[in-house]
Amino acid sequence: MTALVFIATFVPHIPIPLGYAHLGDAVIFLLALLVPRRPAIIAACLGSALADLLGGFALWAVPTIVIKYGMAEIVYRIAPQGRAMGQGRIVTALLLSSLWMAFAYTLVGAVLYDGLIAALTSTPGLIVEGIVNSVIALLLLPMLRGRMPRI
């Protein structure tokens, strides 16, 4: 699972101001919706941080661990596994998680680069990244439901 998060984060490396956009969050969303909490959160944090470390963004590795933990936790809290729930609750979980990601990376960028204006240049890209990853996860979820091995 960590490798899946890493590859989806590292390979489609799309530059945006102060960082890069990727498809790793779709994998994180799917893990949070399909597998037990602990292994999904560990994979989300480690896979994403490893992509930062190996991709030249080591400064972001620790904030990434905190942000990805928060993303997975939001999905678990709003759309917990084992409960029958409508698509609306899942969409809400993914969108709130994406908003957290955009807000948190913008805030960390403001601290790391000593200015909110510089950090805000990445916010539109982060919002688009969150929406794209949410849509991908929603499209793949029906195909993967019931096919994940027990952990």
CSV table of N, CA and C in Angstrom, one decimal:
chain,number,residue,atom,x,y,z
A,1,MET,N,0.8,-1.2,0.0
A,1,MET,CA,0.0,0.0,0.0
A,1,MET,C,0.9,1.3,0.0
A,2,THR,N,2.0,1.2,0.8
A,2,THR,CA,2.9,2.3,0.8
A,2,THR,C,3.5,2.6,-0.6
A,3,ALA,N,3.8,1.5,-1.3
A,3,ALA,CA,4.4,1.6,-2.6
A,3,ALA,C,3.3,2.2,-3.6
A,4,LEU,N,2.1,1.8,-3.5
A,4,LEU,CA,1.1,2.4,-4.3
A,4,LEU,C,0.9,3.9,-4.1
A,5,VAL,N,0.9,4.3,-2.9
A,5,VAL,CA,0.8,5.8,-2.6
A,5,VAL,C,2.1,6.5,-3.1
A,6,PHE,N,3.2,5.9,-2.9
A,6,PHE,CA,4.5,6.5,-3.4
A,6,PHE,C,4.5,6.6,-4.9
A,7,ILE,N,4.2,5.6,-5.6
A,7,ILE,CA,4.2,5.6,-7.1
A,7,ILE,C,3.2,6.6,-7.6
A,8,ALA,N,2.0,6.6,-7.1
A,8,ALA,CA,0.9,7.5,-7.6
A,8,ALA,C,1.3,9.0,-7.2
A,9,THR,N,2.1,9.2,-6.2
A,9,THR,CA,2.5,10.5,-5.8
A,9,THR,C,3.8,11.0,-6.6
A,10,PHE,N,4.7,10.1,-6.8
A,10,PHE,CA,6.0,10.4,-7.4
A,10,PHE,C,6.0,10.4,-8.9
A,11,VAL,N,5.3,9.5,-9.5
A,11,VAL,CA,5.4,9.4,-11.0
A,11,VAL,C,4.7,10.5,-11.7
A,12,PRO,N,3.4,10.8,-11.5
A,12,PRO,CA,2.8,11.9,-12.2
A,12,PRO,C,3.1,13.2,-11.5
A,13,HIS,N,4.4,13.6,-11.6
A,13,HIS,CA,4.9,14.8,-10.9
A,13,HIS,C,4.5,16.1,-11.7
A,14,ILE,N,3.4,16.8,-11.3
A,14,ILE,CA,3.0,17.9,-12.1
A,14,ILE,C,3.3,19.2,-11.3
A,15,PRO,N,4.3,20.0,-11.8
A,15,PRO,CA,4.7,21.2,-11.0
A,15,PRO,C,3.6,22.2,-10.8
A,16,ILE,N,3.5,22.7,-9.6
A,16,ILE,CA,2.7,23.8,-9.2
A,16,ILE,C,3.6,24.7,-8.4
A,17,PRO,N,3.2,26.0,-8.2
A,17,PRO,CA,4.0,26.8,-7.3
A,17,PRO,C,4.3,26.2,-5.9
A,18,LEU,N,5.5,26.2,-5.5
A,18,LEU,CA,5.9,25.7,-4.2
A,18,LEU,C,5.9,24.2,-4.1
A,19,GLY,N,5.6,23.4,-5.1
A,19,GLY,CA,5.6,22.0,-5.0
A,19,GLY,C,5.1,21.3,-6.3
A,20,TYR,N,4.3,20.3,-6.1
A,20,TYR,CA,3.8,19.5,-7.3
A,20,TYR,C,2.5,18.9,-7.0
A,21,ALA,N,1.7,18.7,-8.0
A,21,ALA,CA,0.4,18.0,-7.9
A,21,ALA,C,0.7,16.5,-8.4
A,22,HIS,N,-0.2,15.6,-7.9
A,22,HIS,CA,0.0,14.2,-8.2
A,22,HIS,C,-1.4,13.5,-8.0
A,23,LEU,N,-1.3,12.2,-8.2
A,23,LEU,CA,-2.5,11.3,-8.0
A,23,LEU,C,-2.5,10.5,-6.8
A,24,GLY,N,-1.6,10.7,-5.9
A,24,GLY,CA,-1.4,9.9,-4.7
A,24,GLY,C,-2.6,10.0,-3.7
A,25,ASP,N,-3.2,11.2,-3.7
A,25,ASP,CA,-4.4,11.3,-2.8
A,25,ASP,C,-5.6,10.4,-3.2
A,26,ALA,N,-5.7,10.1,-4.5
A,26,ALA,CA,-6.8,9.2,-4.9
A,26,ALA,C,-6.5,7.8,-4.2
A,27,VAL,N,-5.2,7.4,-4.2
A,27,VAL,CA,-4.9,6.1,-3.5
A,27,VAL,C,-5.2,6.2,-2.0
A,28,ILE,N,-4.8,7.3,-1.4
A,28,ILE,CA,-5.1,7.5,0.0
A,28,ILE,C,-6.6,7.5,0.3
A,29,PHE,N,-7.4,8.1,-0.5
A,29,PHE,CA,-8.8,8.1,-0.3
A,29,PHE,C,-9.3,6.6,-0.5
A,30,LEU,N,-8.9,5.9,-1.5
A,30,LEU,CA,-9.4,4.5,-1.6
A,30,LEU,C,-8.9,3.7,-0.5
A,31,LEU,N,-7.7,3.8,0.0
A,31,LEU,CA,-7.3,3.0,1.2
A,31,LEU,C,-8.1,3.4,2.4
A,32,ALA,N,-8.4,4.6,2.6
A,32,ALA,CA,-9.2,5.0,3.8
A,32,ALA,C,-10.6,4.5,3.7
A,33,LEU,N,-11.1,4.3,2.5
A,33,LEU,CA,-12.5,3.8,2.3
A,33,LEU,C,-12.6,2.3,2.3
A,34,LEU,N,-11.4,1.6,2.0
A,34,LEU,CA,-11.5,0.2,1.8
A,34,LEU,C,-10.7,-0.7,2.7
A,35,VAL,N,-9.7,-0.2,3.4
A,35,VAL,CA,-8.9,-1.1,4.2
A,35,VAL,C,-8.9,-0.6,5.7
A,36,PRO,N,-8.4,-1.4,6.6
A,36,PRO,CA,-8.4,-0.9,8.0
A,36,PRO,C,-7.6,0.3,8.2
A,37,ARG,N,-8.0,1.1,9.2
A,37,ARG,CA,-7.4,2.4,9.5
A,37,ARG,C,-5.9,2.4,9.6
A,38,ARG,N,-5.4,1.6,10.5
A,38,ARG,CA,-3.9,1.7,10.8
A,38,ARG,C,-3.0,1.5,9.5
A,39,PRO,N,-3.2,0.4,8.8
A,39,PRO,CA,-2.3,0.2,7.6
A,39,PRO,C,-2.6,1.3,6.6
A,40,ALA,N,-3.8,1.8,6.4
A,40,ALA,CA,-4.1,2.8,5.4
A,40,ALA,C,-3.4,4.1,5.8
A,41,ILE,N,-3.4,4.5,7.1
A,41,ILE,CA,-2.8,5.8,7.5
A,41,ILE,C,-1.3,5.6,7.4
A,42,ILE,N,-0.7,4.5,7.8
A,42,ILE,CA,0.7,4.3,7.7
A,42,ILE,C,1.2,4.4,6.2
A,43,ALA,N,0.4,3.8,5.3
A,43,ALA,CA,0.8,3.8,3.9
A,43,ALA,C,0.7,5.3,3.4
A,44,ALA,N,-0.4,6.0,3.8
A,44,ALA,CA,-0.6,7.4,3.3
A,44,ALA,C,0.6,8.2,3.7
A,45,CYS,N,0.9,8.1,5.0
A,45,CYS,CA,2.0,9.0,5.5
A,45,CYS,C,3.4,8.7,5.0
A,46,LEU,N,3.7,7.4,5.0
A,46,LEU,CA,5.0,7.0,4.6
A,46,LEU,C,5.2,7.1,3.0
A,47,GLY,N,4.2,6.7,2.3
A,47,GLY,CA,4.3,6.8,0.8
A,47,GLY,C,4.5,8.2,0.4
A,48,SER,N,3.7,9.1,1.0
A,48,SER,CA,3.7,10.5,0.6
A,48,SER,C,5.0,11.2,1.0
A,49,ALA,N,5.5,10.9,2.2
A,49,ALA,CA,6.7,11.5,2.7
A,49,ALA,C,7.9,11.0,1.9
A,50,LEU,N,7.9,9.7,1.6
A,50,LEU,CA,9.0,9.1,0.8
A,50,LEU,C,9.0,9.8,-0.6
A,51,ALA,N,7.9,10.1,-1.2
A,51,ALA,CA,7.9,10.8,-2.5
A,51,ALA,C,8.5,12.2,-2.3
A,52,ASP,N,8.2,12.9,-1.2
A,52,ASP,CA,8.8,14.2,-1.0
A,52,ASP,C,10.3,14.1,-0.8
A,53,LEU,N,10.7,13.1,-0.1
A,53,LEU,CA,12.2,12.9,0.2
A,53,LEU,C,12.9,12.6,-1.1
A,54,LEU,N,12.4,11.7,-1.9
A,54,LEU,CA,13.1,11.3,-3.1
A,54,LEU,C,12.8,12.2,-4.3
A,55,GLY,N,11.8,13.1,-4.2
A,55,GLY,CA,11.5,14.0,-5.3
A,55,GLY,C,12.1,15.4,-5.1
A,56,GLY,N,12.9,15.6,-4.1
A,56,GLY,CA,13.6,16.9,-3.9
A,56,GLY,C,12.8,17.9,-3.1
A,57,PHE,N,11.8,17.4,-2.3
A,57,PHE,CA,11.0,18.3,-1.4
A,57,PHE,C,11.2,17.8,0.0
A,58,ALA,N,12.4,17.5,0.4
A,58,ALA,CA,12.6,17.0,1.8
A,58,ALA,C,12.1,17.9,2.9
A,59,LEU,N,12.1,19.2,2.6
A,59,LEU,CA,11.6,20.2,3.6
A,59,LEU,C,10.1,20.0,3.9
A,60,TRP,N,9.4,19.3,3.0
A,60,TRP,CA,8.0,19.1,3.1
A,60,TRP,C,7.6,17.7,3.7
A,61,ALA,N,8.6,16.9,4.0
A,61,ALA,CA,8.3,15.5,4.4
A,61,ALA,C,7.5,15.4,5.7
A,62,VAL,N,8.0,16.2,6.7
A,62,VAL,CA,7.3,16.1,8.0
A,62,VAL,C,5.9,16.7,7.9
A,63,PRO,N,5.8,17.9,7.3
A,63,PRO,CA,4.4,18.4,7.2
A,63,PRO,C,3.5,17.5,6.4
A,64,THR,N,4.0,16.8,5.4
A,64,THR,CA,3.3,15.9,4.6
A,64,THR,C,2.7,14.8,5.5
A,65,ILE,N,3.5,14.2,6.4
A,65,ILE,CA,3.1,13.2,7.2
A,65,ILE,C,1.9,13.6,8.1
A,66,VAL,N,1.9,14.8,8.6
A,66,VAL,CA,0.8,15.3,9.4
A,66,VAL,C,-0.4,15.6,8.5
A,67,ILE,N,-0.2,16.2,7.4
A,67,ILE,CA,-1.3,16.5,6.5
A,67,ILE,C,-2.0,15.2,5.9
A,68,LYS,N,-1.2,14.2,5.5
A,68,LYS,CA,-1.8,13.0,5.0
A,68,LYS,C,-2.5,12.2,6.1
A,69,TYR,N,-2.0,12.2,7.3
A,69,TYR,CA,-2.7,11.6,8.4
A,69,TYR,C,-4.0,12.3,8.6
A,70,GLY,N,-4.1,13.6,8.6
A,70,GLY,CA,-5.3,14.3,8.7
A,70,GLY,C,-6.3,14.0,7.6
A,71,MET,N,-5.8,13.9,6.4
A,71,MET,CA,-6.7,13.5,5.3
A,71,MET,C,-7.3,12.2,5.5
A,72,ALA,N,-6.5,11.2,5.8
A,72,ALA,CA,-7.1,9.8,6.0
A,72,ALA,C,-8.1,9.8,7.2
A,73,GLU,N,-7.7,10.5,8.2
A,73,GLU,CA,-8.5,10.5,9.4
A,73,GLU,C,-9.9,11.2,9.1
A,74,ILE,N,-9.9,12.3,8.3
A,74,ILE,CA,-11.2,12.9,8.0
A,74,ILE,C,-12.1,11.9,7.2
A,75,VAL,N,-11.5,11.2,6.3
A,75,VAL,CA,-12.3,10.2,5.6
A,75,VAL,C,-12.8,9.2,6.5
A,76,TYR,N,-12.0,8.6,7.4
A,76,TYR,CA,-12.5,7.6,8.4
A,76,TYR,C,-13.6,8.2,9.3
A,77,ARG,N,-13.5,9.4,9.7
A,77,ARG,CA,-14.5,10.0,10.6
A,77,ARG,C,-15.8,10.2,9.9
A,78,ILE,N,-15.8,10.6,8.7
A,78,ILE,CA,-17.0,11.0,8.0
A,78,ILE,C,-17.6,9.8,7.3
A,79,ALA,N,-16.8,8.9,6.7
A,79,ALA,CA,-17.3,7.7,6.0
A,79,ALA,C,-16.6,6.5,6.5
A,80,PRO,N,-17.0,6.1,7.8
A,80,PRO,CA,-16.3,4.9,8.4
A,80,PRO,C,-16.7,3.6,7.7
A,81,GLN,N,-15.8,2.7,7.7
A,81,GLN,CA,-16.0,1.4,7.0
A,81,GLN,C,-17.0,0.6,7.8
A,82,GLY,N,-17.7,-0.3,7.1
A,82,GLY,CA,-18.6,-1.2,7.8
A,82,GLY,C,-20.0,-0.6,8.0
A,83,ARG,N,-20.2,0.6,7.6
A,83,ARG,CA,-21.5,1.2,7.6
A,83,ARG,C,-22.1,1.4,6.2
A,84,ALA,N,-23.3,1.1,6.1
A,84,ALA,CA,-23.9,1.4,4.8
A,84,ALA,C,-24.1,2.9,4.7
A,85,MET,N,-23.6,3.5,3.7
A,85,MET,CA,-23.8,4.9,3.5
A,85,MET,C,-23.9,5.3,2.1
A,86,GLY,N,-24.6,6.4,1.9
A,86,GLY,CA,-24.8,6.9,0.5
A,86,GLY,C,-23.6,7.6,0.0
A,87,GLN,N,-23.6,7.8,-1.3
A,87,GLN,CA,-22.5,8.4,-2.1
A,87,GLN,C,-22.3,9.8,-1.5
A,88,GLY,N,-23.3,10.5,-1.1
A,88,GLY,CA,-23.2,11.9,-0.6
A,88,GLY,C,-22.2,12.0,0.6
A,89,ARG,N,-22.3,11.0,1.5
A,89,ARG,CA,-21.4,11.0,2.6
A,89,ARG,C,-19.9,10.8,2.2
A,90,ILE,N,-19.7,9.9,1.3
A,90,ILE,CA,-18.4,9.7,0.7
A,90,ILE,C,-17.8,10.9,0.0
A,91,VAL,N,-18.6,11.5,-0.8
A,91,VAL,CA,-18.2,12.7,-1.5
A,91,VAL,C,-17.9,13.8,-0.5
A,92,THR,N,-18.7,14.0,0.5
A,92,THR,CA,-18.4,15.0,1.6
A,92,THR,C,-17.1,14.7,2.2
A,93,ALA,N,-16.8,13.5,2.6
A,93,ALA,CA,-15.5,13.1,3.2
A,93,ALA,C,-14.4,13.4,2.3
A,94,LEU,N,-14.4,13.1,1.0
A,94,LEU,CA,-13.3,13.3,0.1
A,94,LEU,C,-13.1,14.8,-0.1
A,95,LEU,N,-14.2,15.6,-0.2
A,95,LEU,CA,-14.0,17.0,-0.5
A,95,LEU,C,-13.5,17.7,0.8
A,96,LEU,N,-14.0,17.4,2.0
A,96,LEU,CA,-13.5,18.0,3.2
A,96,LEU,C,-12.0,17.6,3.4
A,97,SER,N,-11.7,16.4,3.1
A,97,SER,CA,-10.3,16.0,3.2
A,97,SER,C,-9.4,16.8,2.2
A,98,SER,N,-9.9,17.0,1.0
A,98,SER,CA,-9.2,17.8,0.0
A,98,SER,C,-9.0,19.2,0.5
A,99,LEU,N,-10.1,19.8,1.0
A,99,LEU,CA,-10.0,21.2,1.5
A,99,LEU,C,-9.0,21.3,2.7
A,100,TRP,N,-9.0,20.3,3.6
A,100,TRP,CA,-8.0,20.3,4.6
A,100,TRP,C,-6.6,20.3,4.0
A,101,MET,N,-6.3,19.4,3.0
A,101,MET,CA,-5.0,19.3,2.4
A,101,MET,C,-4.6,20.7,1.8
A,102,ALA,N,-5.5,21.3,1.0
A,102,ALA,CA,-5.2,22.6,0.4
A,102,ALA,C,-4.9,23.7,1.5
A,103,PHE,N,-5.7,23.7,2.5
A,103,PHE,CA,-5.5,24.7,3.6
A,103,PHE,C,-4.2,24.4,4.3
A,104,ALA,N,-4.0,23.2,4.7
A,104,ALA,CA,-2.8,22.8,5.5
A,104,ALA,C,-1.5,23.1,4.7
A,105,TYR,N,-1.5,22.7,3.4
A,105,TYR,CA,-0.3,23.0,2.6
A,105,TYR,C,-0.1,24.5,2.4
A,106,THR,N,-1.1,25.2,2.3
A,106,THR,CA,-1.0,26.7,2.1
A,106,THR,C,-0.5,27.3,3.4
A,107,LEU,N,-1.0,26.8,4.6
A,107,LEU,CA,-0.5,27.3,5.8
A,107,LEU,C,1.0,27.0,6.1
A,108,VAL,N,1.4,25.7,5.8
A,108,VAL,CA,2.8,25.3,6.0
A,108,VAL,C,3.6,26.1,5.0
A,109,GLY,N,3.2,26.3,3.8
A,109,GLY,CA,3.9,27.1,2.8
A,109,GLY,C,4.1,28.5,3.3
A,110,ALA,N,3.1,29.1,3.9
A,110,ALA,CA,3.3,30.5,4.5
A,110,ALA,C,4.4,30.5,5.5
A,111,VAL,N,4.4,29.5,6.3
A,111,VAL,CA,5.5,29.4,7.4
A,111,VAL,C,6.8,29.2,6.8
A,112,LEU,N,6.9,28.2,5.9
A,112,LEU,CA,8.2,27.8,5.3
A,112,LEU,C,8.8,28.9,4.4
A,113,TYR,N,8.0,29.6,3.7
A,113,TYR,CA,8.4,30.6,2.8
A,113,TYR,C,8.2,32.0,3.3
A,114,ASP,N,7.9,32.2,4.6
A,114,ASP,CA,7.8,33.4,5.3
A,114,ASP,C,6.8,34.4,4.5
A,115,GLY,N,5.7,33.9,4.2
A,115,GLY,CA,4.7,34.8,3.6
A,115,GLY,C,3.5,34.1,3.0
A,116,LEU,N,2.3,34.6,3.3
A,116,LEU,CA,1.1,34.1,2.9
A,116,LEU,C,0.9,34.2,1.4
A,117,ILE,N,1.3,35.4,0.8
A,117,ILE,CA,1.1,35.6,-0.6
A,117,ILE,C,1.8,34.5,-1.4
A,118,ALA,N,3.1,34.2,-1.1
A,118,ALA,CA,3.8,33.2,-1.8
A,118,ALA,C,3.0,31.8,-1.7
A,119,ALA,N,2.6,31.5,-0.5
A,119,ALA,CA,1.9,30.3,-0.3
A,119,ALA,C,0.6,30.2,-1.0
A,120,LEU,N,-0.1,31.3,-1.1
A,120,LEU,CA,-1.4,31.3,-1.8
A,120,LEU,C,-1.3,31.0,-3.3
A,121,THR,N,-0.1,31.2,-3.9
A,121,THR,CA,0.1,30.9,-5.3
A,121,THR,C,-0.1,29.4,-5.6
A,122,SER,N,0.1,28.5,-4.6
A,122,SER,CA,-0.1,27.1,-4.8
A,122,SER,C,-1.6,26.6,-4.5
A,123,THR,N,-2.4,27.5,-3.8
A,123,THR,CA,-3.7,27.0,-3.4
A,123,THR,C,-4.6,26.6,-4.6
A,124,PRO,N,-4.7,27.4,-5.7
A,124,PRO,CA,-5.6,26.9,-6.8
A,124,PRO,C,-5.2,25.5,-7.3
A,125,GLY,N,-3.9,25.3,-7.4
A,125,GLY,CA,-3.4,24.0,-7.9
A,125,GLY,C,-3.7,22.9,-6.9
A,126,LEU,N,-3.6,23.2,-5.6
A,126,LEU,CA,-3.9,22.2,-4.6
A,126,LEU,C,-5.4,21.9,-4.6
A,127,ILE,N,-6.3,22.9,-4.8
A,127,ILE,CA,-7.7,22.6,-4.8
A,127,ILE,C,-8.1,21.8,-6.0
A,128,VAL,N,-7.5,22.1,-7.2
A,128,VAL,CA,-7.8,21.3,-8.4
A,128,VAL,C,-7.3,19.8,-8.2
A,129,GLU,N,-6.1,19.7,-7.6
A,129,GLU,CA,-5.5,18.4,-7.3
A,129,GLU,C,-6.5,17.6,-6.4
A,130,GLY,N,-7.1,18.2,-5.3
A,130,GLY,CA,-8.0,17.6,-4.5
A,130,GLY,C,-9.3,17.1,-5.2
A,131,ILE,N,-9.8,17.9,-6.1
A,131,ILE,CA,-11.0,17.6,-6.8
A,131,ILE,C,-10.7,16.4,-7.8
A,132,VAL,N,-9.6,16.5,-8.5
A,132,VAL,CA,-9.3,15.5,-9.5
A,132,VAL,C,-9.1,14.1,-8.7
A,133,ASN,N,-8.3,14.1,-7.6
A,133,ASN,CA,-8.1,12.9,-6.8
A,133,ASN,C,-9.4,12.4,-6.3
A,134,SER,N,-10.3,13.2,-5.8
A,134,SER,CA,-11.6,12.8,-5.3
A,134,SER,C,-12.4,12.1,-6.4
A,135,VAL,N,-12.5,12.7,-7.6
A,135,VAL,CA,-13.2,12.1,-8.7
A,135,VAL,C,-12.6,10.8,-9.1
A,136,ILE,N,-11.3,10.7,-9.2
A,136,ILE,CA,-10.7,9.4,-9.5
A,136,ILE,C,-11.0,8.4,-8.5
A,137,ALA,N,-11.0,8.7,-7.2
A,137,ALA,CA,-11.3,7.8,-6.2
A,137,ALA,C,-12.8,7.3,-6.3
A,138,LEU,N,-13.7,8.3,-6.5
A,138,LEU,CA,-15.1,7.9,-6.7
A,138,LEU,C,-15.3,7.0,-7.9
A,139,LEU,N,-14.6,7.2,-9.0
A,139,LEU,CA,-14.7,6.4,-10.1
A,139,LEU,C,-14.2,4.9,-9.9
A,140,LEU,N,-13.1,4.8,-9.2
A,140,LEU,CA,-12.5,3.5,-8.9
A,140,LEU,C,-13.1,2.8,-7.8
A,141,LEU,N,-13.8,3.4,-6.9
A,141,LEU,CA,-14.3,2.8,-5.7
A,141,LEU,C,-15.3,1.6,-6.0
A,142,PRO,N,-16.2,1.8,-6.9
A,142,PRO,CA,-17.1,0.7,-7.1
A,142,PRO,C,-16.4,-0.6,-7.7
A,143,MET,N,-15.3,-0.4,-8.4
A,143,MET,CA,-14.6,-1.5,-9.0
A,143,MET,C,-13.8,-2.2,-8.0
A,144,LEU,N,-13.3,-1.5,-6.9
A,144,LEU,CA,-12.5,-2.1,-5.9
A,144,LEU,C,-13.2,-2.6,-4.7
A,145,ARG,N,-14.4,-2.2,-4.4
A,145,ARG,CA,-15.2,-2.6,-3.3
A,145,ARG,C,-15.4,-4.1,-3.3
A,146,GLY,N,-15.1,-4.7,-2.2
A,146,GLY,CA,-15.3,-6.2,-2.1
A,146,GLY,C,-14.1,-7.0,-2.7
A,147,ARG,N,-13.2,-6.3,-3.3
A,147,ARG,CA,-12.0,-7.0,-3.9
A,147,ARG,C,-10.7,-6.9,-3.2
A,148,MET,N,-10.7,-6.1,-2.1
A,148,MET,CA,-9.5,-5.9,-1.3
A,148,MET,C,-9.3,-7.0,-0.4
A,149,PRO,N,-8.0,-7.5,-0.3
A,149,PRO,CA,-7.7,-8.6,0.6
A,149,PRO,C,-7.9,-8.2,2.0
A,150,ARG,N,-8.2,-9.1,2.9
A,150,ARG,CA,-8.2,-8.8,4.3
A,150,ARG,C,-6.8,-8.6,4.9
A,151,ILE,N,-6.7,-7.6,5.7
A,151,ILE,CA,-5.4,-7.3,6.3
A,151,ILE,C,-5.4,-7.6,7.8
